[in-house]
Coordinates of N, CA and C in Angstrom, one line a residue:
X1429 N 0.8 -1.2 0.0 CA 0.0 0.0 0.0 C 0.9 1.2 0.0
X1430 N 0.6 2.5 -0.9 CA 1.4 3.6 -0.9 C 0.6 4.4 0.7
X1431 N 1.9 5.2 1.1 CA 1.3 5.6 1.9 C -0.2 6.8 2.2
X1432 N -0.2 7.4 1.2 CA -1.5 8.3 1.3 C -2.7 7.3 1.8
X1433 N -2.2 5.9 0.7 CA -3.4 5.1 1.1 C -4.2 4.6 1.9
X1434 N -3.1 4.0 2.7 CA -2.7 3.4 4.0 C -3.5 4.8 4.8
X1435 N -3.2 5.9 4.9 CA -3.7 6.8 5.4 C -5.2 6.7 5.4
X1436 N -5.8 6.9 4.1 CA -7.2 7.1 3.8 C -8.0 6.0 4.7
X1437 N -7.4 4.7 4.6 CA -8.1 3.5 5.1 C -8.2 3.5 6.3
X1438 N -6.9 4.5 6.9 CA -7.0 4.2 8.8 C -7.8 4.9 9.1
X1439 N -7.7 6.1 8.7 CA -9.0 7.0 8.9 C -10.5 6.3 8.7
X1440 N -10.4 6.2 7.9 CA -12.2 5.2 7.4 C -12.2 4.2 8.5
X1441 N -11.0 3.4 8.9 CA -11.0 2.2 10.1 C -11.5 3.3 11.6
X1442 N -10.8 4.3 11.7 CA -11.0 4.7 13.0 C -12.6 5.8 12.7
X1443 N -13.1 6.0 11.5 CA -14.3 6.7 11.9 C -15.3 5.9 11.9
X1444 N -14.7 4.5 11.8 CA -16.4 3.3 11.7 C -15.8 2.7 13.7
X1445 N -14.4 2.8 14.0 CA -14.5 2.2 15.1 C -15.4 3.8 16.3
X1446 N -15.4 4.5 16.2 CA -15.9 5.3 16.8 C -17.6 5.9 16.7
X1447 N -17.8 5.5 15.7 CA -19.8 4.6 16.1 C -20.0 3.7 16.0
X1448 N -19.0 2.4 15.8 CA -19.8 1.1 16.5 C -19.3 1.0 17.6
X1449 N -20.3 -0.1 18.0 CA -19.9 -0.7 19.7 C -19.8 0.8 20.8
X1450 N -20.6 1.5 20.8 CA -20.9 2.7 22.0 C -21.2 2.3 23.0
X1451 N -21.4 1.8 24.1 CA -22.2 0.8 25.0 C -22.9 2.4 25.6
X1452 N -22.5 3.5 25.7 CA -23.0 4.8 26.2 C -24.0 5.1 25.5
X1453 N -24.3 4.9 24.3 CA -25.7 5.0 23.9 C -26.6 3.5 23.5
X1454 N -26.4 2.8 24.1 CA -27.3 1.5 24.1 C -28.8 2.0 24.6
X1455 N -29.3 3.1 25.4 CA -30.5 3.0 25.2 C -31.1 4.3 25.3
X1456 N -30.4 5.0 23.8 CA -30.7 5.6 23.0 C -31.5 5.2 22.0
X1457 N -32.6 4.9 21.4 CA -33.4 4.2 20.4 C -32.5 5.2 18.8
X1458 N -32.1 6.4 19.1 CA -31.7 6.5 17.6 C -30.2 5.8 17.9
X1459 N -29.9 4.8 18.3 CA -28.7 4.0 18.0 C -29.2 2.8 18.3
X1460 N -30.2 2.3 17.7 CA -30.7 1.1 17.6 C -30.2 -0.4 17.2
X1461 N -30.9 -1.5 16.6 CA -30.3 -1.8 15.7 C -30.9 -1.6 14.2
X1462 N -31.6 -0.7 14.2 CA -32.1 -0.1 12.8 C -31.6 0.9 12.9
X1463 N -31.8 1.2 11.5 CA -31.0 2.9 10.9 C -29.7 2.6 10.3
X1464 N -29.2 3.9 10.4 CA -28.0 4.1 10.1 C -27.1 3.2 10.8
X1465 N -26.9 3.3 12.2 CA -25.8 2.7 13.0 C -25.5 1.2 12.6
X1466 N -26.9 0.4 12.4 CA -27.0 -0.6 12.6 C -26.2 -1.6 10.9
X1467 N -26.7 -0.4 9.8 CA -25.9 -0.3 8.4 C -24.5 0.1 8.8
X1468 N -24.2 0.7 9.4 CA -22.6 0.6 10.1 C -22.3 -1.0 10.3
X1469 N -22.3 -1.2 11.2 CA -22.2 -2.6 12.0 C -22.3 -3.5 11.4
X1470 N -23.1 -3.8 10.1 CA -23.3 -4.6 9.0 C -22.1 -4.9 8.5
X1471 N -22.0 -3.4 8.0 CA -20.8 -3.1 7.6 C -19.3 -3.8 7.9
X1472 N -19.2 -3.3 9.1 CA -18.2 -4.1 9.8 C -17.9 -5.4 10.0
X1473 N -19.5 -5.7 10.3 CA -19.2 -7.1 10.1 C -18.5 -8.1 8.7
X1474 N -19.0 -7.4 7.7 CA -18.7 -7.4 6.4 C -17.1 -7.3 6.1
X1475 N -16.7 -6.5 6.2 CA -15.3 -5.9 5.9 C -14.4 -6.7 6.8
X1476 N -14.9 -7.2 8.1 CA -13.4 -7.7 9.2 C -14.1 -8.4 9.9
X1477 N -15.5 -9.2 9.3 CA -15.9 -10.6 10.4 C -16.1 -11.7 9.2
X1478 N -15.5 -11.7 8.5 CA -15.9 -12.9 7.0 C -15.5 -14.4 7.9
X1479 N -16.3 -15.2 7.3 CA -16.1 -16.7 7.6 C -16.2 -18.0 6.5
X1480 N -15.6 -19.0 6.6 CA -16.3 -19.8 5.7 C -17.2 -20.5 5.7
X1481 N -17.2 -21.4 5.2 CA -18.9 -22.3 5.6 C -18.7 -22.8 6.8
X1482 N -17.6 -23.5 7.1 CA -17.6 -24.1 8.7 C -17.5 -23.3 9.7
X1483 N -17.9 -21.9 9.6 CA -17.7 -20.6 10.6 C -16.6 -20.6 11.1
X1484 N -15.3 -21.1 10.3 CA -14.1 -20.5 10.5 C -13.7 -19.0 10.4
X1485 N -13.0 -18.0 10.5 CA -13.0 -17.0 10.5 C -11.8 -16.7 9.5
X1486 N -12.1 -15.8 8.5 CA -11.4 -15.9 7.4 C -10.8 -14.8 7.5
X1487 N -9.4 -14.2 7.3 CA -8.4 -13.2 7.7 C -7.9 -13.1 6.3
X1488 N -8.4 -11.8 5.3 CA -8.1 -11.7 4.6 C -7.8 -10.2 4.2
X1489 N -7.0 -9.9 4.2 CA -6.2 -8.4 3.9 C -6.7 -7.7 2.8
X1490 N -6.8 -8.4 1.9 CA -6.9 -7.8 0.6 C -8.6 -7.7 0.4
X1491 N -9.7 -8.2 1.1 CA -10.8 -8.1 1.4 C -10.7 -6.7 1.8
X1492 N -10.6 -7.1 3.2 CA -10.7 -5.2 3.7 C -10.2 -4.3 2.8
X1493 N -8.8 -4.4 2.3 CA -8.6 -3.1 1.5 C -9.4 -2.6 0.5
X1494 N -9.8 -3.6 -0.4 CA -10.7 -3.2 -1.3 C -11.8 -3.1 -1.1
X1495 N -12.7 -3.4 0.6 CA -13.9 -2.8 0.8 C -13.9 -1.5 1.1
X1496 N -12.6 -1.4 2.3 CA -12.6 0.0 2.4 C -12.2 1.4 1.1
X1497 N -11.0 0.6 0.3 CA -11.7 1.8 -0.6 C -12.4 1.4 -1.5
X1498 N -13.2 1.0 -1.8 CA -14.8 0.8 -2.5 C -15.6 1.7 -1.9
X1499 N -15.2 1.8 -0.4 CA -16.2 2.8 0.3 C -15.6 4.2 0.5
X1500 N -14.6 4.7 0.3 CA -13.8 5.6 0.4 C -14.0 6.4 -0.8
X1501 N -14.0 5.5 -2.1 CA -14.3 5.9 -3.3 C -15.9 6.7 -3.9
X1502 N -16.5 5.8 -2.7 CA -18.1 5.9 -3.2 C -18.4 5.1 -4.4
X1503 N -18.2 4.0 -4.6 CA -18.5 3.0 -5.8 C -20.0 2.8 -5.5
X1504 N -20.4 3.0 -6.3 CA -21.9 2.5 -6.6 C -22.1 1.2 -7.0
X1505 N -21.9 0.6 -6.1 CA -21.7 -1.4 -6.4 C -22.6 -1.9 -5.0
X1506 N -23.1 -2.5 -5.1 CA -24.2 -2.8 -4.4 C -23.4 -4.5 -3.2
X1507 N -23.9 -4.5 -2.4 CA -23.3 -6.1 -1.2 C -24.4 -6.1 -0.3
X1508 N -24.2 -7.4 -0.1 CA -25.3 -7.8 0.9 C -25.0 -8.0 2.2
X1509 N -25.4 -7.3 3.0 CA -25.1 -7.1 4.6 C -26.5 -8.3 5.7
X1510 N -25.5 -9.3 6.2 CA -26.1 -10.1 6.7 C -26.2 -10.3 8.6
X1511 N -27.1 -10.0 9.3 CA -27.5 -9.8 10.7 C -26.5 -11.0 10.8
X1512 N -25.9 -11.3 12.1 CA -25.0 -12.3 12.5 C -25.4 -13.2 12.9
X1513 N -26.8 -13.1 13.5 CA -28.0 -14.8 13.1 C -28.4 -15.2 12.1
X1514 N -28.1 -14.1 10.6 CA -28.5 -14.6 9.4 C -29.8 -14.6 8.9
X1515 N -30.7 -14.0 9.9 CA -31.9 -13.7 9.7 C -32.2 -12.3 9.3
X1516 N -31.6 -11.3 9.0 CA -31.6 -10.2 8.1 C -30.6 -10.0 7.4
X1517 N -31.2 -9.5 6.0 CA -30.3 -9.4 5.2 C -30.8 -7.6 4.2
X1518 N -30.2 -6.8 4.2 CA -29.9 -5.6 3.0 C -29.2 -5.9 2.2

């Protein structure tokens, strides 16, 4: 990674680590798990909780980078964000 880039991504890493997981607003209803926050958290889960079929946990670098800048970029490319019971899906 050049370094500007490396830059861009820690930033994007530390502005998603600073609205998820708040436990200070847990009962706040606008930090639900609907809304925005909760498409955060998807998110996350997405980018740095991947698994494979046997719910091993899958540690892939080159995933993250290219989510994060996919998201950095604003690509208009559409993913499916799945609740961690697998019972919702966007």
């Amino acid at each position: 990674l050049k370094e500007h880039e490396s830059g861009r991504i820690l930033r994007l890493m530390f502005k998603l680590a600073y609205i998820n997981e708040r436990p200070e607003f847990g009962v706040d209803p606008r930090w639900s798990e609907t809304g925005d926050c909760y498409v955060l958290k998807l998110f996350r889960d997405y980018v740095f909780h991947q698994a494979d079929e046997s719910g091993r946990p899958i540690m892939d670098l080159g995933h993250v980078i290219t989510a994060l800048n996919k998201l950095d970029s604003a690509l208009d490319e559409q993913i499916v964000l799945l609740s961690r019971d697998g019972k919702s899906m966007l």
